[in-house]
Every structure is written in C-alpha cells, then in structure tokens.
Short mmCIF file of C-alpha atoms in Angstrom, two decimals:
data_model
loop_
_atom_site.label_atom_id
_atom_site.label_comp_id
_atom_site.label_asym_id
_atom_site.label_seq_id
_atom_site.Cartn_x
_atom_site.Cartn_y
_atom_site.Cartn_z
CA UNK A 1 -8.53 -16.05 -4.70
CA UNK A 2 -6.69 -19.34 -4.03
CA UNK A 3 -5.70 -19.78 -7.55
CA UNK A 4 -4.54 -16.26 -7.81
CA UNK A 5 -2.42 -16.61 -5.06
CA UNK A 6 -0.77 -19.96 -6.29
CA UNK A 7 -0.13 -18.24 -10.08
CA UNK A 8 0.79 -14.82 -8.87
CA UNK A 9 4.75 -14.24 -7.81
CA UNK A 10 5.47 -14.61 -4.02
CA UNK A 11 7.69 -11.64 -3.73
CA UNK A 12 6.96 -7.95 -3.91
CA UNK A 13 9.10 -7.50 -7.11
CA UNK A 14 7.25 -10.30 -9.05
CA UNK A 15 3.85 -9.11 -7.87
CA UNK A 16 4.50 -5.42 -8.82
CA UNK A 17 5.93 -6.41 -12.31
CA UNK A 18 2.96 -9.00 -12.78
CA UNK A 19 0.37 -6.21 -12.04
CA UNK A 20 2.08 -3.79 -14.16
CA UNK A 21 2.41 -6.36 -16.84
CA UNK A 22 -1.54 -7.06 -16.49
CA UNK A 23 -2.23 -3.26 -16.84
CA UNK A 24 0.22 -2.92 -19.83
CA UNK A 25 -1.75 -5.70 -21.61
CA UNK A 26 -4.87 -4.23 -20.83
CA UNK A 27 -3.91 -0.91 -22.11
CA UNK A 28 -2.31 -2.20 -25.16
CA UNK A 29 -5.73 -4.08 -25.92
CA UNK A 30 -7.57 -1.00 -25.55
CA UNK A 31 -5.45 1.21 -27.37
CA UNK A 32 -5.41 -1.17 -30.36
CA UNK A 33 -8.94 -1.89 -30.30
CA UNK A 34 -9.64 2.04 -30.32
CA UNK A 35 -7.28 2.54 -32.95
CA UNK A 36 -8.83 -0.14 -35.09
CA UNK A 37 -12.20 1.32 -34.58
CA UNK A 38 -11.32 4.80 -35.13
CA UNK A 39 -9.51 4.53 -38.37
CA UNK A 40 -11.57 1.55 -40.10
CA UNK A 41 -13.91 3.44 -41.58
CA UNK A 42 -11.32 6.25 -42.79
CA UNK A 43 -9.18 3.65 -44.38
CA UNK A 44 -12.31 2.15 -45.89
CA UNK A 45 -13.26 5.30 -47.39
CA UNK A 46 -9.63 6.03 -48.60
CA UNK A 47 -9.42 2.74 -49.99
CA UNK A 48 -12.75 3.27 -52.06
CA UNK A 49 -11.47 6.92 -53.00
CA UNK A 50 -8.13 5.40 -54.52
CA UNK A 51 -10.03 2.67 -56.40
CA UNK A 52 -12.62 5.34 -57.85
CA UNK A 53 -9.90 7.87 -58.90
CA UNK A 54 -7.76 4.79 -60.59
CA UNK A 55 -11.00 3.64 -62.24
CA UNK A 56 -11.94 7.15 -63.66
CA UNK A 57 -8.40 8.04 -64.69
CA UNK A 58 -8.17 4.68 -66.69
CA UNK A 59 -11.60 5.07 -68.17
CA UNK A 60 -11.09 8.67 -69.18
CA UNK A 61 -7.60 7.62 -70.81
CA UNK A 62 -9.45 4.65 -72.77
CA UNK A 63 -12.26 6.70 -73.56
CA UNK A 64 -10.21 9.29 -75.21
CA UNK A 65 -8.15 6.58 -77.33
CA UNK A 66 -9.53 5.54 -80.45
CA UNK A 67 -11.36 2.49 -80.48
CA UNK A 68 -8.93 0.54 -82.91
CA UNK A 69 -5.98 1.40 -80.56
CA UNK A 70 -7.66 0.59 -77.14
CA UNK A 71 -6.45 -3.05 -77.03
CA UNK A 72 -2.99 -1.81 -77.72
CA UNK A 73 -3.09 0.75 -74.94
CA UNK A 74 -4.84 -1.57 -72.69
CA UNK A 75 -2.10 -3.97 -73.09
CA UNK A 76 0.51 -1.26 -72.41
CA UNK A 77 -1.16 -0.31 -69.27
CA UNK A 78 -1.31 -3.94 -67.85
CA UNK A 79 0.06 -4.24 -64.51
CA UNK A 80 -0.01 -6.99 -61.46
CA UNK A 81 -2.83 -4.62 -60.00
CA UNK A 82 -4.51 -3.52 -63.41
CA UNK A 83 -6.14 -5.49 -66.26
CA UNK A 84 -8.19 -4.08 -69.07
CA UNK A 85 -10.17 -6.43 -71.39
CA UNK A 86 -12.60 -5.50 -74.17
CA UNK A 87 -15.95 -7.22 -74.19
CA UNK A 88 -17.12 -8.18 -77.90
CA UNK A 89 -20.26 -10.00 -79.00
CA UNK A 90 -22.17 -9.32 -75.72
CA UNK A 91 -23.72 -6.43 -74.43
CA UNK A 92 -24.51 -6.51 -70.62
CA UNK A 93 -26.98 -4.23 -69.18
CA UNK A 94 -25.64 -1.92 -66.40
CA UNK A 95 -27.00 -3.27 -63.11
CA UNK A 96 -27.31 -1.66 -59.80
CA UNK A 97 -24.24 -2.41 -57.20
CA UNK A 98 -25.12 -4.61 -54.70
CA UNK A 99 -22.38 -3.86 -52.05
CA UNK A 100 -22.74 -0.33 -50.40
CA UNK A 101 -18.88 -0.09 -51.10
CA UNK A 102 -19.54 -0.91 -54.70
CA UNK A 103 -22.08 1.67 -55.21
CA UNK A 104 -20.12 4.40 -53.64
CA UNK A 105 -17.10 3.65 -55.68
CA UNK A 106 -19.26 3.61 -59.10
CA UNK A 107 -20.86 6.85 -58.10
CA UNK A 108 -17.85 8.38 -57.13
CA UNK A 109 -16.14 7.24 -60.54
CA UNK A 110 -18.86 8.18 -62.73
CA UNK A 111 -18.59 11.70 -61.19
CA UNK A 112 -14.97 12.05 -62.15
CA UNK A 113 -15.08 10.47 -65.49
CA UNK A 114 -17.69 12.29 -67.42
CA UNK A 115 -17.59 10.66 -70.98
CA UNK A 116 -18.28 7.04 -69.40
CA UNK A 117 -22.05 6.23 -70.11
CA UNK A 118 -22.33 3.62 -67.15
CA UNK A 119 -20.03 1.73 -64.78
CA UNK A 120 -21.19 -1.24 -62.51
CA UNK A 121 -18.73 -3.03 -59.91
CA UNK A 122 -19.38 -6.39 -60.49
CA UNK A 123 -17.33 -8.16 -57.45
CA UNK A 124 -14.55 -7.27 -55.28
CA UNK A 125 -11.81 -8.67 -53.07
CA UNK A 126 -11.11 -8.21 -49.39
CA UNK A 127 -8.36 -8.48 -47.19
CA UNK A 128 -8.99 -11.75 -45.37
CA UNK A 129 -7.10 -10.58 -42.03
CA UNK A 130 -8.32 -7.03 -41.79
CA UNK A 131 -11.70 -7.19 -43.90
CA UNK A 132 -10.70 -3.92 -46.09
CA UNK A 133 -11.86 -3.79 -49.91
CA UNK A 134 -8.58 -4.06 -51.84
CA UNK A 135 -9.68 -5.09 -55.43
CA UNK A 136 -12.80 -4.68 -57.61
CA UNK A 137 -13.88 -6.02 -60.85
CA UNK A 138 -15.95 -3.36 -62.90
CA UNK A 139 -17.93 -3.11 -66.13
CA UNK A 140 -17.63 -0.01 -68.02
CA UNK A 141 -19.96 1.24 -70.81
CA UNK A 142 -17.84 4.27 -72.76
CA UNK A 143 -19.39 6.72 -74.71
CA UNK A 144 -18.83 4.90 -78.06
CA UNK A 145 -20.90 2.10 -76.74
CA UNK A 146 -17.72 -0.48 -75.96
CA UNK A 147 -17.87 -2.37 -73.10
CA UNK A 148 -14.93 -3.10 -70.85
CA UNK A 149 -13.98 -5.21 -67.78
CA UNK A 150 -11.35 -3.76 -65.66
CA UNK A 151 -9.87 -5.33 -62.67
CA UNK A 152 -8.14 -3.11 -60.05
CA UNK A 153 -6.18 -3.76 -56.93
CA UNK A 154 -5.35 -1.23 -54.19
CA UNK A 155 -2.38 -1.67 -51.92
CA UNK A 156 -3.48 -2.24 -48.36
CA UNK A 157 -2.60 0.92 -46.78
CA UNK A 158 -3.28 -0.16 -43.36
CA UNK A 159 -1.10 -3.03 -43.02
CA UNK A 160 2.29 -1.31 -43.15
CA UNK A 161 0.93 1.28 -40.65
CA UNK A 162 -0.21 -1.41 -38.53
CA UNK A 163 2.87 -3.22 -38.25
CA UNK A 164 4.79 0.03 -37.56
CA UNK A 165 2.05 0.75 -34.75
CA UNK A 166 2.60 -3.08 -33.02
CA UNK A 167 6.52 -2.42 -33.30
CA UNK A 168 6.35 0.90 -31.81
CA UNK A 169 3.99 -0.42 -28.97
CA UNK A 170 5.97 -3.44 -28.33
CA UNK A 171 9.16 -1.32 -28.06
CA UNK A 172 7.09 0.92 -25.75
CA UNK A 173 6.02 -1.85 -23.68
CA UNK A 174 9.42 -3.31 -23.25
CA UNK A 175 10.96 0.08 -22.48
CA UNK A 176 8.27 0.72 -19.98
CA UNK A 177 8.40 -2.63 -18.39
CA UNK A 178 12.21 -2.06 -17.99
CA UNK A 179 11.75 1.33 -16.24
CA UNK A 180 8.88 -0.38 -13.85
CA UNK A 181 11.41 -3.06 -12.94
CA UNK A 182 14.04 -0.72 -12.33
CA UNK A 183 11.63 1.42 -9.99
CA UNK A 184 10.08 -1.80 -8.42
CA UNK A 185 13.79 -3.02 -7.70
CA UNK A 186 14.46 0.58 -5.86
CA UNK A 187 11.50 -0.31 -3.65
CA UNK A 188 11.82 -4.30 -3.23
CA UNK A 189 15.70 -4.04 -2.77
CA UNK A 190 15.64 -2.10 0.47
CA UNK A 191 12.63 -4.04 1.68
CA UNK A 192 14.47 -7.35 1.17
CA UNK A 193 17.70 -6.02 2.82
CA UNK A 194 15.33 -4.82 5.69
CA UNK A 195 13.65 -8.14 6.00
CA UNK A 196 17.02 -10.20 6.10
CA UNK A 197 18.34 -7.68 8.74
CA UNK A 198 15.03 -8.03 10.97
CA UNK A 199 15.52 -11.61 10.67
CA UNK A 200 18.89 -11.47 12.28
CA UNK A 201 17.65 -9.58 15.11
CA UNK A 202 18.04 -11.40 18.67
CA UNK A 203 15.57 -9.18 20.90
CA UNK A 204 17.23 -10.94 23.91
CA UNK A 205 20.64 -9.41 23.12
CA UNK A 206 22.11 -6.08 22.11
CA UNK A 207 22.15 -6.15 18.36
CA UNK A 208 23.53 -3.79 15.57
CA UNK A 209 21.03 -1.50 14.20
CA UNK A 210 18.77 -2.14 11.08
CA UNK A 211 20.55 -0.14 8.20
CA UNK A 212 17.91 2.48 6.85
CA UNK A 213 18.13 3.08 3.14
CA UNK A 214 15.76 3.05 0.05
CA UNK A 215 12.39 5.40 0.07
CA UNK A 216 11.40 7.47 3.22
CA UNK A 217 8.71 5.01 4.20
CA UNK A 218 11.38 2.12 4.09
CA UNK A 219 13.82 4.16 6.24
CA UNK A 220 11.08 5.23 8.50
CA UNK A 221 10.19 1.28 9.07
CA UNK A 222 13.91 0.58 9.78
CA UNK A 223 14.09 3.23 12.31
CA UNK A 224 10.74 1.97 13.76
CA UNK A 225 12.22 -1.34 14.21
CA UNK A 226 15.44 -0.27 15.52
CA UNK A 227 13.56 1.68 18.31
CA UNK A 228 11.13 -1.52 18.87
CA UNK A 229 14.32 -3.79 19.26
CA UNK A 230 16.08 -1.25 21.62
CA UNK A 231 12.72 -1.15 23.71
CA UNK A 232 12.35 -4.77 23.57
CA UNK A 233 16.02 -5.76 24.67
CA UNK A 234 15.73 -3.22 27.48
CA UNK A 235 12.00 -4.94 28.59
CA UNK A 236 14.27 -8.34 28.39
CA UNK A 237 17.13 -6.85 30.31
CA UNK A 238 14.87 -5.25 32.93
CA UNK A 239 12.91 -8.68 33.23
CA UNK A 240 16.18 -10.82 33.69
CA UNK A 241 17.53 -8.46 36.39
CA UNK A 242 14.21 -8.48 38.17
CA UNK A 243 13.94 -12.26 38.12
CA UNK A 244 17.52 -12.89 38.75
CA UNK A 245 17.47 -10.44 41.73
CA UNK A 246 14.33 -11.86 43.32
CA UNK A 247 15.74 -15.47 42.75
CA UNK A 248 19.00 -14.73 44.49
CA UNK A 249 17.40 -12.87 47.24
CA UNK A 250 15.16 -15.71 47.66
CA UNK A 251 18.41 -17.95 48.67
CA UNK A 252 18.98 -16.38 52.05
CA UNK A 253 15.41 -16.65 53.53
CA UNK A 254 15.42 -20.41 52.34
CA UNK A 255 18.79 -20.65 54.03
CA UNK A 256 17.41 -19.38 57.24
CA UNK A 257 14.50 -21.28 57.24
CA UNK A 258 16.51 -24.34 56.93
CA UNK A 259 18.43 -23.37 60.07
CA UNK A 260 15.56 -22.60 62.02
CA UNK A 261 14.04 -26.09 61.05
CA UNK A 262 17.01 -27.53 62.94
CA UNK A 263 15.16 -26.61 66.10
CA UNK A 264 11.80 -28.07 65.36
CA UNK A 265 10.78 -31.70 66.47
CA UNK A 266 12.32 -34.58 64.29
CA UNK A 267 8.88 -35.35 63.11
CA UNK A 268 8.15 -31.97 61.90
CA UNK A 269 11.40 -31.33 60.14
CA UNK A 270 11.45 -33.59 57.15
CA UNK A 271 8.48 -32.10 55.29
CA UNK A 272 9.89 -28.44 55.85
CA UNK A 273 13.12 -29.52 54.47
CA UNK A 274 11.46 -31.29 51.57
CA UNK A 275 9.55 -27.88 50.61
CA UNK A 276 12.92 -25.72 50.92
CA UNK A 277 14.54 -28.24 48.70
CA UNK A 278 11.79 -27.68 46.11
CA UNK A 279 11.76 -24.12 46.40
CA UNK A 280 15.72 -23.96 46.36
CA UNK A 281 15.66 -26.07 43.09
CA UNK A 282 12.88 -23.83 41.54
CA UNK A 283 15.06 -20.82 42.35
CA UNK A 284 18.23 -22.84 40.67
CA UNK A 285 16.13 -23.47 37.80
CA UNK A 286 14.94 -19.83 37.39
CA UNK A 287 18.71 -18.66 37.33
CA UNK A 288 19.96 -21.21 35.27
CA UNK A 289 17.07 -20.35 32.48
CA UNK A 290 17.75 -16.77 32.75
CA UNK A 291 21.72 -17.20 32.27
CA UNK A 292 21.05 -19.39 29.42
CA UNK A 293 19.63 -16.45 27.51
CA UNK A 294 22.42 -14.06 28.63
CA UNK A 295 25.53 -13.28 25.97
CA UNK A 296 28.60 -15.17 27.54
CA UNK A 297 31.85 -13.78 27.50
CA UNK A 298 33.33 -17.44 27.66
CA UNK A 299 34.93 -18.38 24.59
CA UNK A 300 33.97 -21.37 22.40
CA UNK A 301 36.31 -24.63 23.35
CA UNK A 302 36.34 -28.49 22.21
CA UNK A 303 33.82 -30.16 24.50
CA UNK A 304 33.90 -34.14 24.57
CA UNK A 305 30.18 -34.81 24.57
CA UNK A 306 30.87 -38.47 25.58
CA UNK A 307 33.02 -37.50 28.68
CA UNK A 308 30.26 -34.82 29.66
CA UNK A 309 27.71 -37.63 29.47
CA UNK A 310 29.88 -39.91 31.59
CA UNK A 311 30.12 -37.14 34.30
CA UNK A 312 26.59 -36.56 34.51
CA UNK A 313 25.73 -40.35 34.69
CA UNK A 314 28.12 -40.60 37.65
CA UNK A 315 26.84 -37.63 39.56
CA UNK A 316 23.44 -39.31 39.39
CA UNK A 317 24.79 -42.64 40.32
CA UNK A 318 26.65 -40.83 43.38
CA UNK A 319 23.11 -39.54 44.35
CA UNK A 320 21.81 -43.34 43.98
CA UNK A 321 19.99 -42.61 40.59
CA UNK A 322 20.57 -45.18 38.18
CA UNK A 323 21.33 -44.22 34.44
CA UNK A 324 22.11 -46.53 31.92
CA UNK A 325 25.15 -45.67 29.30
CA UNK A 326 24.60 -46.97 25.79
CA UNK A 327 27.48 -46.32 23.07
CA UNK A 328 29.17 -43.15 23.73
CA UNK A 329 30.99 -42.10 20.38
CA UNK A 330 34.42 -40.71 21.42
CA UNK A 331 34.33 -38.68 18.04
CA UNK A 332 31.58 -36.63 19.49
CA UNK A 333 33.50 -33.33 20.08
CA UNK A 334 31.36 -29.98 19.72
CA UNK A 335 32.41 -26.38 19.90
CA UNK A 336 30.89 -25.19 23.10
CA UNK A 337 30.88 -24.09 26.74
CA UNK A 338 31.32 -26.71 29.26
CA UNK A 339 29.05 -25.51 31.95
CA UNK A 340 25.70 -24.80 30.10
CA UNK A 341 26.04 -28.11 28.12
CA UNK A 342 26.31 -29.95 31.40
CA UNK A 343 23.30 -28.16 32.52
CA UNK A 344 21.37 -29.19 29.49
CA UNK A 345 22.17 -32.85 29.93
CA UNK A 346 21.37 -32.67 33.53
CA UNK A 347 18.05 -31.14 32.74
CA UNK A 348 17.26 -33.71 30.14
CA UNK A 349 18.36 -36.99 32.50
CA UNK A 350 16.46 -35.18 35.52
CA UNK A 351 13.28 -34.98 33.37
CA UNK A 352 13.74 -38.86 32.48
CA UNK A 353 14.09 -39.69 36.02
CA UNK A 354 11.21 -37.63 37.30
CA UNK A 355 8.40 -38.31 34.73
CA UNK A 356 9.82 -41.64 33.33
CA UNK A 357 11.80 -44.79 34.30
CA UNK A 358 14.96 -46.81 33.25
CA UNK A 359 16.51 -43.47 31.76
CA UNK A 360 19.65 -43.92 29.37
CA UNK A 361 21.96 -41.68 27.49
CA UNK A 362 23.36 -42.42 24.22
CA UNK A 363 26.12 -40.25 22.12
CA UNK A 364 26.72 -40.59 18.39
CA UNK A 365 27.84 -38.68 15.32
CA UNK A 366 25.78 -38.34 12.33
CA UNK A 367 27.48 -36.64 9.36
CA UNK A 368 28.34 -32.88 10.64
CA UNK A 369 26.42 -33.28 13.62
CA UNK A 370 26.60 -34.71 17.14
CA UNK A 371 23.48 -36.18 18.47
CA UNK A 372 22.99 -36.52 22.16
CA UNK A 373 20.09 -38.96 23.29
CA UNK A 374 18.32 -39.19 26.34
CA UNK A 375 15.28 -41.76 26.68
CA UNK A 376 13.17 -43.25 29.10
CA UNK A 377 10.36 -45.92 29.18
CA UNK A 378 7.99 -44.05 31.22
CA UNK A 379 4.41 -42.84 30.43
CA UNK A 380 5.12 -40.55 27.53
CA UNK A 381 3.91 -37.22 26.81
CA UNK A 382 0.48 -36.42 25.76
CA UNK A 383 0.26 -35.55 21.65
CA UNK A 384 -1.53 -32.38 22.45
CA UNK A 385 1.36 -31.29 25.08
CA UNK A 386 4.27 -32.16 23.14
CA UNK A 387 4.60 -28.84 20.90
CA UNK A 388 4.49 -26.79 24.47
CA UNK A 389 6.64 -28.73 26.72
CA UNK A 390 9.53 -26.51 25.78
CA UNK A 391 7.70 -23.22 26.67
CA UNK A 392 8.80 -21.53 29.81
CA UNK A 393 6.65 -22.65 32.78
CA UNK A 394 4.56 -25.11 30.72
CA UNK A 395 3.92 -28.45 32.62
CA UNK A 396 1.92 -31.17 31.01
CA UNK A 397 -0.82 -33.26 33.13
CA UNK A 398 1.78 -35.62 34.19
CA UNK A 399 4.20 -33.18 35.66
CA UNK A 400 1.42 -31.75 37.64
CA UNK A 401 0.20 -34.68 38.98
CA UNK A 402 3.46 -35.49 40.30
CA UNK A 403 3.99 -32.02 41.62
CA UNK A 404 7.67 -31.59 40.66
CA UNK A 405 9.57 -29.37 38.30
CA UNK A 406 9.35 -25.76 37.54
CA UNK A 407 8.64 -25.95 34.17
CA UNK A 408 11.98 -24.52 33.05
CA UNK A 409 14.05 -27.32 32.60
CA UNK A 410 13.41 -27.94 28.82
CA UNK A 411 13.31 -24.29 28.19
CA UNK A 412 16.64 -23.85 29.40
CA UNK A 413 17.73 -27.09 27.32
CA UNK A 414 16.36 -25.11 23.94
CA UNK A 415 18.21 -21.84 25.15
CA UNK A 416 21.39 -23.63 25.57
CA UNK A 417 21.23 -25.83 22.38
CA UNK A 418 20.31 -22.36 19.93
CA UNK A 419 23.15 -20.62 21.78
CA UNK A 420 25.41 -23.53 20.52
CA UNK A 421 23.99 -23.59 17.08
CA UNK A 422 21.93 -26.62 17.75
CA UNK A 423 18.41 -27.57 18.49
CA UNK A 424 16.40 -29.82 20.70
CA UNK A 425 13.91 -32.45 19.29
CA UNK A 426 11.58 -34.48 21.42
CA UNK A 427 9.52 -37.65 20.13
CA UNK A 428 7.25 -39.29 22.50
CA UNK A 429 4.79 -42.27 22.33
CA UNK A 430 2.31 -42.44 25.21
CA UNK A 431 2.75 -45.62 27.34
CA UNK A 432 6.34 -46.32 25.80
CA UNK A 433 8.36 -43.19 26.79
CA UNK A 434 10.03 -40.12 25.54
CA UNK A 435 13.35 -39.34 23.55
CA UNK A 436 15.01 -36.06 23.71
CA UNK A 437 17.63 -35.57 20.89
CA UNK A 438 20.11 -32.62 21.28
CA UNK A 439 21.57 -31.82 18.23
CA UNK A 440 25.06 -29.97 18.02
CA UNK A 441 27.46 -28.99 15.27
CA UNK A 442 30.21 -31.30 15.20
CA UNK A 443 33.65 -29.89 15.92
CA UNK A 444 36.22 -30.07 12.91
CA UNK A 445 38.93 -32.57 13.82
CA UNK A 446 41.50 -29.86 12.66
CA UNK A 447 39.95 -27.36 15.16
CA UNK A 448 39.99 -29.60 18.08
CA UNK A 449 43.34 -28.38 19.64
CA UNK A 450 42.77 -26.06 22.52
#
C-alpha cells in the first residue's frame, strides 16, 4: 500500500484519471485478447480455404492445358505470390501431409479439382507476428502423370483488420479518457474551490459563507460547512462574552477586598495583597487574551518596533526590573496596532523575568521581516513542553513550580502575532535559556507616512 500511495497521484482528479486509465487498459487487454481468441480459428480456416481454392483453380487450369503448353501458361500465370514448376526426371510418391492444416488444404483442393490424381502439401510459411499460415508449397500429380511444384501465398487478411481495430480502440480510448477527465474536473474543480474556501475560514471571526457550486453532494457539503462555521463562531462569541463578563465582574470584588484588607493588622495585609495582585493579573491576562482574538476596528499604522521596545524596557526599569537592550534597528517599522504589539512584547519580557534571568531585547531587520528577539539565561523549557507552551492555560513544570502566571501570556502573543501577519518562534536549551522570536512583516519605506 505504501508504494501505491507514493506512485498514485495525490489529487482527486489525478487519482480518478489514474483509476480510469488502469480500468481502460485492463478492458482494452481483455477485448483484444477475446477478439484474437474468437477470430483466430475463423481466420485460420479462411486462409486455408483461400489457399485450397487457389490451388484447385490453378490445377484445373493447368490440367486442361496441353502438356506442351503448360510451361508457357505457367510462366504467364507467375506472380510474386504464385510460382509453378514442372518436375521432370523424378516422380515422387505422394505422401500424407504432416500438419493438420496441410492435410485440410490438400483434401479441400482435391475435392474441388477433380482431374488431379494426388496432391501433397510439402511445406508452409507462417506469419511470424500472428502465427497464421500464409503460404504453401504443394506437389500435384495431374491426370496425365505430370508432376508440378506449386508455391502459393495468401495475403494476411487479419493484419489490416487488426490495425484498424487498434486504431479504433486507440481513438475510442483517447475520447473516453477526455470525457472522463472532463467529468472528473466537474467534480474535482468545485471540491478544490471548496477546500480553498474552507482553508480561509476563521472560526473565531465572522467570515463570508463558502460558495456552493458543482454536484448536489458538493453543494450540500458547502452548506453544512457554512452551518458549522456559523455555529462555531457563535460558540466562540458566547465563550468570549461569558469569560469577558466573568473576568470584568471579578475586578469589583477584588477592589473591595483590597480596601477591606487595609483594615487588617499590618502583618496580615501583605499576603492578602499579594494574592489579590495575582488574581488581578490573571483577570487582566484573560481579558487581554480574549481581546487578542477579537477583530479590531483600529486601522493599521506604521509602528516603530525599536521605539516600542525602548518604552517597554523603560517601564520595567521603573518597576525595578532590569532588562538589557541589545541592538535596536531603527528601520524596524511594521504595519500594526501599537497597544496589542506592546502587550505582546510585555508578555515576552515578563516571561523572561519570571522564569529566567538576565533578560534582553533585540530588534533586527531580515529581508522583508522585522525580528523582535527576547532572550534570557534561565533554566530553559523542557523539550517535551516546548510545542505546548503557546497553548492557552498550559504551564510547564518550571512555571507551576514557581506558582506564577496564568498560562495565557504566550497564547496571547501568538494571537497578536497572527493578527499582524506574523508568527512566534521559540527555541530553548535547558540550562542555557530561552529565545523568543516574534516575526512581523516589514513596513515598506514608501508606506511609512501616517
């Protein structure tokens, strides 16, 4: 099966045509084989009959000619497929023909040429490609005792017919395959269009319905996909509204608890404030994650990534957390929205501070991309956890052991990056640190005017 999958085309159209072609080749082989089998006996008997009749006609003609004139008449009758020679000085005795075909020709010719006393087919010529008898050499004993050697050839009556048959089958096969290709295209075309439309669907955002065309089954599939997309979007929307409302409503109780904590003795206030701060941060993370997946009405504007990086680094410095600035390329301008991009960079730096040490930020331009790099020299991320850390609410062992974070920081960064046509890449070596690379499309110089 593995070999068949590698050899067979990958597309529906290619697989359909390949299957039809294999079926046609098998059908053609069966038709040709059956045709050859059924007509071989008929053709062989027909050739034998032709040779026997020509032999009988020739013998009757020569027997009716006076012996003195036979050589002259034989020379006059000579053709490329006919030769007659009188045998003198040697009188062979007729023998029984060896081949069944020779025997049948001899018996048939003798039944037609009554004056001939004996006839023996000495040898024959066979078509090398088809195996049909196409020529014979016979010894005839006429009524007056004359012996003649006669060489006869018969046209291969099947060769022309087979060429016509093959030509017809070839033309029929080409026409059939063309019709099959057209029919397959009618099916595969709408499916390819449907697949491309489905690939463009964003279940977290309202999308244009998938156009339904082609066969009824394809139209039904498109309608089912549209229904599924609408239901999924409604589910996403309801989830977003519910989580957003829940997170927003939690802010008021948190604020009241913070005020009530002020009335507690000094020793009991700090742990409560710390817990409330963590709860507030988690609620803020949830709200930021939900907003990152929502379509924004804010237009894209040129954003200097280097200036944004300096702002974020300064804010962390004001909070007493040191973040190193490496090279910041001033050409790094992207079409984007400043607030979400700042949130993404803040999350990356916060992760580097929470789970690593000596965080640093670098901004470079590579071709048509802006690379925003945030690294640290911490313990790194476990190899098994690396593919999952960008999923919502996932936290690796190191994160859980430190008891911080909501598990939404990197998921929010991924959503913001994708909303800006970019992507987030993570590389980590345990014991040496983690490098996060945010790739964003570079703003063309001609489009940087606001």
